[in-house]
Short mmCIF file of C-alpha atoms in Angstrom, two decimals:
data_model
loop_
_atom_site.label_atom_id
_atom_site.label_comp_id
_atom_site.label_asym_id
_atom_site.label_seq_id
_atom_site.Cartn_x
_atom_site.Cartn_y
_atom_site.Cartn_z
CA MET A 26 6.28 -24.69 4.54
CA LYS A 27 2.79 -25.83 5.60
CA GLY A 28 4.19 -27.25 8.83
CA GLU A 29 5.86 -23.95 9.54
CA MET A 30 2.60 -22.08 8.90
CA ARG A 31 0.77 -24.48 11.22
CA ARG A 32 3.33 -23.85 13.97
CA GLU A 33 2.95 -20.12 13.39
CA GLU A 34 -0.84 -20.37 13.76
CA ASP A 35 -0.51 -22.44 16.93
CA HIS A 36 1.93 -19.92 18.37
CA ASP A 37 -0.49 -17.08 17.56
CA LEU A 38 -3.35 -18.92 19.22
CA GLU A 39 -1.21 -19.49 22.29
CA LEU A 40 -0.40 -15.76 22.46
CA VAL A 41 -4.10 -14.90 22.06
CA GLU A 42 -5.07 -17.28 24.87
CA LYS A 43 -2.37 -15.96 27.18
CA SER A 44 -3.42 -12.37 26.41
CA LEU A 45 -7.00 -13.26 27.30
CA ASP A 46 -5.72 -14.78 30.57
CA GLY A 47 -4.27 -11.37 31.43
CA CYS A 48 -0.69 -11.76 30.27
CA GLY A 49 0.48 -8.32 29.10
CA ARG A 50 3.73 -9.77 27.81
CA ALA A 51 1.89 -12.08 25.39
CA PHE A 52 -0.18 -9.21 23.98
CA GLY A 53 3.00 -7.13 23.71
CA LYS A 54 4.49 -9.91 21.58
CA LEU A 55 1.41 -9.88 19.33
CA VAL A 56 1.73 -6.12 18.89
CA LYS A 57 5.41 -6.42 17.95
CA LYS A 58 4.67 -9.24 15.51
CA TYR A 59 1.79 -7.51 13.72
CA HIS A 60 2.84 -3.89 13.99
CA ALA A 61 4.35 -3.76 10.48
CA LEU A 62 1.16 -5.30 9.08
CA VAL A 63 -1.19 -2.81 10.78
CA PHE A 64 1.04 0.16 10.02
CA SER A 65 1.26 -0.81 6.32
CA ILE A 66 -2.51 -1.17 6.02
CA VAL A 67 -3.14 2.20 7.68
CA ARG A 68 -0.52 3.85 5.44
CA GLY A 69 -2.08 2.15 2.42
CA ILE A 70 -5.47 3.65 3.23
CA MET A 71 -4.58 6.97 4.85
CA GLY A 72 -1.36 7.82 3.04
CA GLN A 73 1.36 9.74 4.82
CA ARG A 74 -0.54 11.62 7.47
CA ASP A 75 0.38 12.56 11.01
CA GLU A 76 -2.44 10.47 12.48
CA VAL A 77 -1.20 7.16 11.02
CA GLN A 78 0.55 6.10 14.23
CA ASP A 79 -2.39 7.13 16.41
CA VAL A 80 -4.79 5.18 14.22
CA ALA A 81 -2.47 2.15 14.33
CA GLN A 82 -2.51 2.37 18.14
CA GLU A 83 -6.32 2.62 18.19
CA ILE A 84 -6.47 -0.49 16.02
CA PHE A 85 -4.37 -2.50 18.48
CA ILE A 86 -6.57 -1.33 21.36
CA LYS A 87 -9.61 -2.48 19.37
CA ILE A 88 -7.88 -5.78 18.59
CA TYR A 89 -7.26 -6.29 22.33
CA ARG A 90 -10.87 -5.50 23.21
CA ASN A 91 -12.17 -7.90 20.55
CA LEU A 92 -9.64 -10.65 21.15
CA ALA A 93 -12.24 -12.85 22.83
CA SER A 94 -14.24 -12.93 19.59
CA TYR A 95 -11.31 -14.40 17.63
CA ARG A 96 -12.21 -18.03 17.14
CA GLY A 97 -9.25 -19.11 15.04
CA GLU A 98 -11.40 -19.76 11.94
CA ALA A 99 -9.31 -17.39 9.81
CA ARG A 100 -5.60 -16.80 10.27
CA LEU A 101 -4.87 -14.15 12.87
CA SER A 102 -3.18 -11.96 10.24
CA THR A 103 -6.35 -12.02 8.10
CA TRP A 104 -8.53 -11.21 11.14
CA ILE A 105 -6.23 -8.31 12.05
CA TYR A 106 -6.21 -7.14 8.41
CA ARG A 107 -10.03 -6.88 8.38
CA ILE A 108 -10.15 -4.90 11.63
CA ALA A 109 -7.28 -2.60 10.56
CA ARG A 110 -8.79 -1.94 7.13
CA ASN A 111 -12.24 -1.08 8.54
CA GLU A 112 -10.79 1.13 11.25
CA ALA A 113 -8.50 2.99 8.82
CA ILE A 114 -11.40 3.60 6.42
CA ASN A 115 -13.49 4.93 9.34
CA ALA A 116 -10.61 7.16 10.43
CA VAL A 117 -10.35 8.64 6.93
CA SER A 118 -14.07 9.37 6.76
CA ARG A 119 -13.97 10.94 10.26
CA SER A 120 -11.03 13.23 9.50
CA HIS A 121 -12.59 14.90 6.39
CA PRO A 122 -9.67 14.39 4.00
CA ASN A 123 -8.48 17.61 2.47
CA LEU A 124 -5.25 16.51 0.88
CA GLU A 125 -4.06 17.94 -2.40
CA THR A 126 -2.93 15.14 -4.68
CA LEU A 127 -1.95 14.57 -8.27
CA ASP A 128 -4.67 15.21 -10.77
CA GLU A 129 -4.84 11.76 -12.34
CA SER A 130 -6.34 12.85 -15.64
CA SER A 131 -3.75 15.49 -16.42
CA GLY A 132 -0.76 14.33 -14.37
CA HIS A 133 -0.24 17.87 -13.10
CA VAL A 134 0.81 18.29 -9.52
CA SER A 135 -1.87 20.59 -8.21
CA MET A 136 0.19 22.16 -5.39
CA GLU A 137 3.16 23.16 -7.53
CA LYS A 138 3.46 26.67 -8.77
CA ASN A 139 6.78 26.76 -10.62
CA PRO A 140 9.58 24.47 -11.94
CA GLU A 141 11.80 25.06 -8.87
CA GLU A 142 9.02 23.91 -6.56
CA ARG A 143 8.49 20.90 -8.77
CA LEU A 144 12.13 19.91 -8.63
CA GLU A 145 12.25 20.33 -4.85
CA ARG A 146 9.10 18.30 -4.50
CA LYS A 147 10.40 15.55 -6.74
CA HIS A 148 13.38 14.99 -4.46
CA SER A 149 11.36 14.96 -1.25
CA LYS A 150 10.18 11.68 0.25
CA HIS A 151 6.60 12.87 -0.20
CA PHE A 152 7.01 12.49 -3.93
CA VAL A 153 6.60 8.70 -3.75
CA GLU A 154 3.49 9.22 -1.65
CA GLU A 155 2.09 11.50 -4.32
CA LEU A 156 2.74 8.92 -6.97
CA LEU A 157 0.98 6.35 -4.80
CA ALA A 158 -1.87 8.55 -3.63
CA PRO A 159 -4.38 8.10 -6.49
CA LEU A 160 -4.04 4.31 -6.54
CA ASP A 161 -6.95 2.03 -5.79
CA GLU A 162 -7.16 1.03 -2.11
CA GLN A 163 -6.43 -2.67 -2.69
CA HIS A 164 -3.40 -1.86 -4.86
CA MET A 165 -2.13 0.56 -2.23
CA ILE A 166 -2.47 -1.98 0.56
CA ALA A 167 -0.69 -4.64 -1.52
CA ILE A 168 2.17 -2.25 -2.31
CA GLU A 169 2.46 -1.09 1.32
CA LEU A 170 2.45 -4.64 2.65
CA ARG A 171 5.16 -5.59 0.13
CA TYR A 172 7.47 -2.61 0.70
CA MET A 173 6.56 -0.97 3.99
CA GLY A 174 5.66 -4.27 5.68
CA GLU A 175 8.35 -6.28 3.83
CA LYS A 176 5.94 -9.19 3.27
CA SER A 177 6.30 -11.89 0.63
CA TYR A 178 3.69 -12.39 -2.10
CA ALA A 179 2.46 -15.52 -0.30
CA GLU A 180 2.10 -13.68 3.01
CA ILE A 181 0.17 -10.84 1.35
CA ALA A 182 -2.14 -13.38 -0.31
CA GLU A 183 -2.90 -14.94 3.09
CA ILE A 184 -3.38 -11.61 4.83
CA MET A 185 -5.69 -10.18 2.17
CA ASP A 186 -7.30 -13.57 1.56
CA ILE A 187 -6.81 -13.41 -2.21
CA PRO A 188 -4.89 -15.64 -4.68
CA ILE A 189 -1.16 -15.03 -5.01
CA GLY A 190 -1.62 -14.22 -8.74
CA THR A 191 -3.98 -11.39 -7.81
CA VAL A 192 -1.36 -9.99 -5.41
CA LYS A 193 1.22 -9.95 -8.20
CA THR A 194 -1.26 -8.26 -10.53
CA TYR A 195 -2.10 -5.60 -7.91
CA ILE A 196 1.56 -4.83 -7.38
CA TYR A 197 2.33 -4.70 -11.09
CA ARG A 198 -0.66 -2.41 -11.78
CA ALA A 199 0.37 -0.11 -8.96
CA LYS A 200 3.91 0.19 -10.32
CA ALA A 201 2.65 0.63 -13.88
CA ALA A 202 0.37 3.46 -12.71
CA MET A 203 3.30 5.07 -10.86
CA LYS A 204 5.47 4.78 -13.95
CA LYS A 205 2.78 6.35 -16.12
CA ARG A 206 2.36 9.22 -13.70
CA LEU A 207 6.10 9.75 -13.44
CA SER A 208 6.46 9.82 -17.23
CA VAL A 209 3.68 12.41 -17.51
CA ILE A 210 5.31 14.60 -14.84
CA GLN A 211 8.72 14.30 -16.50
CA SER A 212 7.33 15.23 -19.92
CA ASN A 213 5.48 18.21 -18.36
CA GLU A 214 8.73 19.38 -16.75
CA GLY A 215 10.54 18.98 -20.06
CA SER A 216 7.99 21.09 -21.87
CA ILE A 217 8.51 24.08 -19.53
CA MET B 5 7.18 -10.42 -27.28
CA SER B 6 5.56 -6.98 -27.66
CA CYS B 7 6.59 -3.95 -25.57
CA GLU B 8 3.22 -4.06 -23.84
CA GLU B 9 3.77 -7.68 -22.79
CA MET B 10 7.34 -6.83 -21.79
CA ASP B 11 6.18 -4.13 -19.37
CA ARG B 12 5.08 -6.60 -16.69
CA LEU B 13 8.37 -8.44 -17.02
CA LEU B 14 10.31 -5.16 -16.70
CA ALA B 15 8.52 -4.25 -13.46
CA ARG B 16 9.54 -7.64 -12.03
CA HIS B 17 13.03 -7.29 -13.54
CA ALA B 18 13.57 -4.08 -11.55
CA ALA B 19 12.49 -5.93 -8.42
CA GLY B 20 14.96 -8.75 -9.15
CA ASP B 21 12.04 -11.11 -9.43
CA LEU B 22 12.62 -12.88 -12.78
CA THR B 23 13.34 -16.57 -13.41
CA ASP B 24 16.45 -17.42 -15.48
CA GLU B 25 14.29 -18.02 -18.55
CA GLU B 26 12.45 -14.71 -18.17
CA GLU B 27 15.75 -12.93 -17.64
CA ILE B 28 17.01 -14.17 -21.04
CA ILE B 29 13.76 -13.10 -22.76
CA ALA B 30 14.04 -9.64 -21.16
CA GLN B 31 17.71 -9.20 -22.10
CA VAL B 32 17.05 -10.16 -25.74
CA HIS B 33 14.21 -7.63 -25.98
CA LEU B 34 16.10 -4.87 -24.13
CA ALA B 35 19.07 -5.21 -26.48
CA VAL B 36 16.94 -3.99 -29.38
CA CYS B 37 14.33 -1.74 -27.70
CA GLU B 38 15.25 1.76 -26.53
CA GLU B 39 11.74 2.45 -25.20
CA CYS B 40 11.82 -0.60 -22.91
CA ARG B 41 15.29 0.30 -21.65
CA GLU B 42 13.84 3.67 -20.57
CA SER B 43 10.90 1.88 -18.98
CA LEU B 44 13.26 -0.35 -17.02
CA GLU B 45 15.10 2.71 -15.72
CA ILE B 46 11.86 4.23 -14.49
CA TYR B 47 10.83 0.95 -12.84
CA ALA B 48 14.26 0.74 -11.20
CA SER B 49 13.90 4.24 -9.72
CA ILE B 50 10.37 3.43 -8.50
CA GLU B 51 11.65 0.19 -6.96
CA SER B 52 14.47 1.92 -5.13
CA ALA B 53 12.12 4.64 -3.80
CA LEU B 54 9.66 1.99 -2.59
CA VAL B 55 12.31 -0.18 -0.95
CA SER B 56 13.71 2.80 0.97
CA ARG B 57 10.30 3.39 2.56
CA ALA B 58 10.62 0.41 4.91
CA GLY B 59 12.95 2.61 7.00
CA GLU B 60 10.09 5.04 7.66
CA ARG B 61 8.26 2.45 9.74
CA PRO B 62 8.26 3.30 13.46
CA SER B 63 9.75 0.86 15.96
CA ALA B 64 7.42 -2.04 16.79
CA ARG B 65 9.01 -2.35 20.24
CA ALA B 66 8.23 1.27 21.14
CA ALA B 67 4.69 0.92 19.75
CA SER B 68 4.14 -2.23 21.79
CA ARG B 69 5.39 -0.54 24.99
CA ASP B 70 3.07 2.46 24.42
CA ILE B 71 0.04 0.27 23.74
CA ILE B 72 0.58 -1.91 26.83
CA LYS B 73 1.10 1.22 28.93
CA ARG B 74 -2.13 2.70 27.62
CA LEU B 75 -4.07 -0.51 28.21
CA ARG B 76 -2.76 -0.71 31.79
CA ARG B 77 -3.89 2.91 32.31
CA GLU B 78 -7.30 2.65 30.63
CA GLU B 79 -8.16 -0.86 31.76
CA PRO B 80 -6.55 -1.45 35.15
CA HIS B 81 -7.85 -5.02 35.23
CA ALA B 82 -6.69 -5.86 31.70
CA PHE B 83 -3.54 -7.60 32.78
CA VAL B 84 -2.94 -9.73 35.83
CA SER B 85 -0.92 -7.88 38.46
CA SER B 86 2.42 -9.38 39.38
CA LEU B 87 1.04 -9.75 42.93
CA TRP B 88 -1.09 -12.57 41.58
CA ASN B 89 2.16 -14.39 41.11
CA ALA B 90 2.79 -14.35 44.88
CA PRO B 91 1.36 -17.90 45.33
CA ILE B 92 3.80 -19.08 42.69
CA ILE B 93 6.69 -17.52 44.61
CA ILE B 94 5.46 -18.96 47.95
CA GLY B 95 5.03 -22.39 46.32
CA ALA B 96 8.52 -22.16 44.88
CA VAL B 97 9.95 -21.20 48.31
CA VAL B 98 8.25 -24.18 49.99
CA ALA B 99 9.33 -26.59 47.23
CA LEU B 100 12.90 -25.34 47.26
CA SER B 101 13.05 -25.48 51.07
CA ILE B 102 12.00 -29.13 50.99
CA LEU B 103 14.55 -29.76 48.25
CA LEU B 104 17.22 -28.02 50.32
CA THR B 105 16.33 -30.18 53.31
CA ALA B 106 16.56 -33.33 51.19
CA VAL B 107 19.89 -32.30 49.68
CA LEU B 108 21.31 -31.40 53.09
CA GLY B 109 20.07 -34.71 54.43
CA ARG B 110 21.76 -36.57 51.58
CA LEU B 111 24.99 -34.61 52.09
CA LEU B 112 25.04 -35.30 55.82
CA ASP B 113 24.09 -38.91 55.12
CA SER B 114 21.30 -38.77 57.68
CA PRO B 115 18.01 -38.31 55.79
CA PRO B 116 14.97 -37.28 57.84
CA THR B 117 13.05 -40.29 59.04
CA ALA B 118 10.12 -40.60 61.42
CA PRO B 119 10.88 -42.45 64.63
CA GLN B 120 10.97 -46.18 64.09
CA GLY B 121 7.88 -48.04 65.01
CA THR B 122 5.47 -45.33 63.81
CA PRO B 123 2.79 -47.56 62.33
CA GLY B 124 1.00 -47.20 58.98
CA LEU B 125 3.36 -44.76 57.24
CA THR B 126 4.76 -45.10 53.73
CA ALA B 127 8.45 -44.33 53.12
CA LEU B 128 7.59 -40.84 51.79
CA GLU B 129 5.30 -40.04 54.71
CA ARG B 130 7.99 -41.24 57.10
CA TYR B 131 10.46 -38.92 55.36
CA PHE B 132 8.27 -35.81 55.76
CA ALA B 133 7.21 -36.73 59.29
CA GLY B 134 10.86 -36.91 60.25
CA ILE B 135 11.79 -33.46 58.91
CA PRO B 136 11.14 -31.38 62.12
CA GLU B 137 13.13 -33.75 64.32
CA TRP B 138 15.90 -33.95 61.73
CA ILE B 139 16.13 -30.14 61.44
CA ALA B 140 16.36 -29.84 65.19
CA GLY B 141 19.20 -32.39 65.10
CA VAL B 142 21.10 -30.67 62.28
CA PHE B 143 20.92 -27.24 63.91
CA GLY B 144 21.60 -28.52 67.36
CA GLY B 145 18.05 -27.86 68.54
CA GLU B 146 18.48 -24.10 68.15
CA ILE B 147 15.04 -23.02 66.91
CA TRP B 148 16.18 -19.42 66.13
CA LEU B 149 18.87 -20.81 63.82
CA ILE B 150 16.28 -22.89 61.97
CA PHE B 151 14.05 -19.86 61.47
CA ALA B 152 17.00 -17.69 60.44
CA VAL B 153 18.20 -20.13 57.76
CA TYR B 154 14.74 -20.81 56.32
CA GLY B 155 13.79 -17.14 56.63
CA ALA B 156 16.87 -16.10 54.67
CA VAL B 157 16.10 -18.67 51.97
CA ALA B 158 12.47 -17.46 51.74
CA VAL B 159 13.42 -13.77 51.58
CA GLY B 160 16.03 -14.56 48.92
CA PHE B 161 13.49 -16.31 46.70
CA VAL B 162 10.85 -13.60 47.18
CA VAL B 163 13.34 -10.88 46.21
CA LEU B 164 14.58 -12.87 43.22
CA GLY B 165 10.99 -13.65 42.13
CA SER B 166 9.95 -9.99 42.43
CA LEU B 167 12.92 -8.87 40.34
CA VAL B 168 11.98 -11.38 37.62
CA MET B 169 8.35 -10.21 37.70
CA LEU B 170 9.37 -6.54 37.49
CA ARG B 171 11.60 -7.33 34.51
CA PHE B 172 8.65 -8.93 32.67
CA ALA B 173 6.22 -6.19 33.71
CA ARG B 174 8.41 -3.54 32.05
CA GLU B 175 8.26 -5.25 28.65
#
């Protein structure tokens, strides 16, 4: 396992060096390899918005422009994670978020007007996003990396630079919060 | 084990993440606890909704193509042009021409050799020094034929090399 990780790091460094030497193909390979990671982080911070893909592209452009400053001290995935996280947070603060989300204290869905709308909403793919929306940023990123990015617990721990136990806790807390919210919504629907 | 303690196990149960021992503990508790069975159902529906989201991810290949295209547009000097590879192609043509000469020489059993008595040359130097005379011999002294054959080989390699470069440049 450690040998495999070492080979992975060496391969990444080789791709970084080739990219710096002007090889577009090597940078293209880096983009393909880390696209799921960057996209998951941006989704974790921004939620399901139209600009997610644009922000992910901006992040890769920034990664390219800063590639020379990557010294190989941290793993490339961790370095990319830090850039992506900062950029996504900046993008959110620039775009003046005006999204209507679940009211965490009451569990009411603020946009819904009647039971039919609620039912329709519950079966749309946005419903999961609404359950996820009020989660803490770190929990969201962990969940997105696990499910959107299809990363293992060990990979998430490396990327986020936290112990594997903390990753498991983040993911459990996120699911527990989703379950709680879902139960509240279901009991509200039942009471109507 | 209390229902509160079970909750964490149930979340992992829905994700198919339990050890054999934990699985037994969970089954024993679930057999007698209606509330936890309901919890497991909710976790299972959350799990399935989360797993299905991986399909919403856009194609990494398309994203990579767009990013490289944008970088080429915004920073024309970002990536080395395929023309920079011309010396590689020329080098390859020269090397392969020499190889072709050597192979032909071997096949015709008359390898190029400098005229006997040329002093101070190693075997390799004698070989290369003998190439022009040998070529003239092989092609019957027809200089246009020599140029035609080597020209065709060179053009062939340049075309092949350019096609390879174009293939890589598109990625």
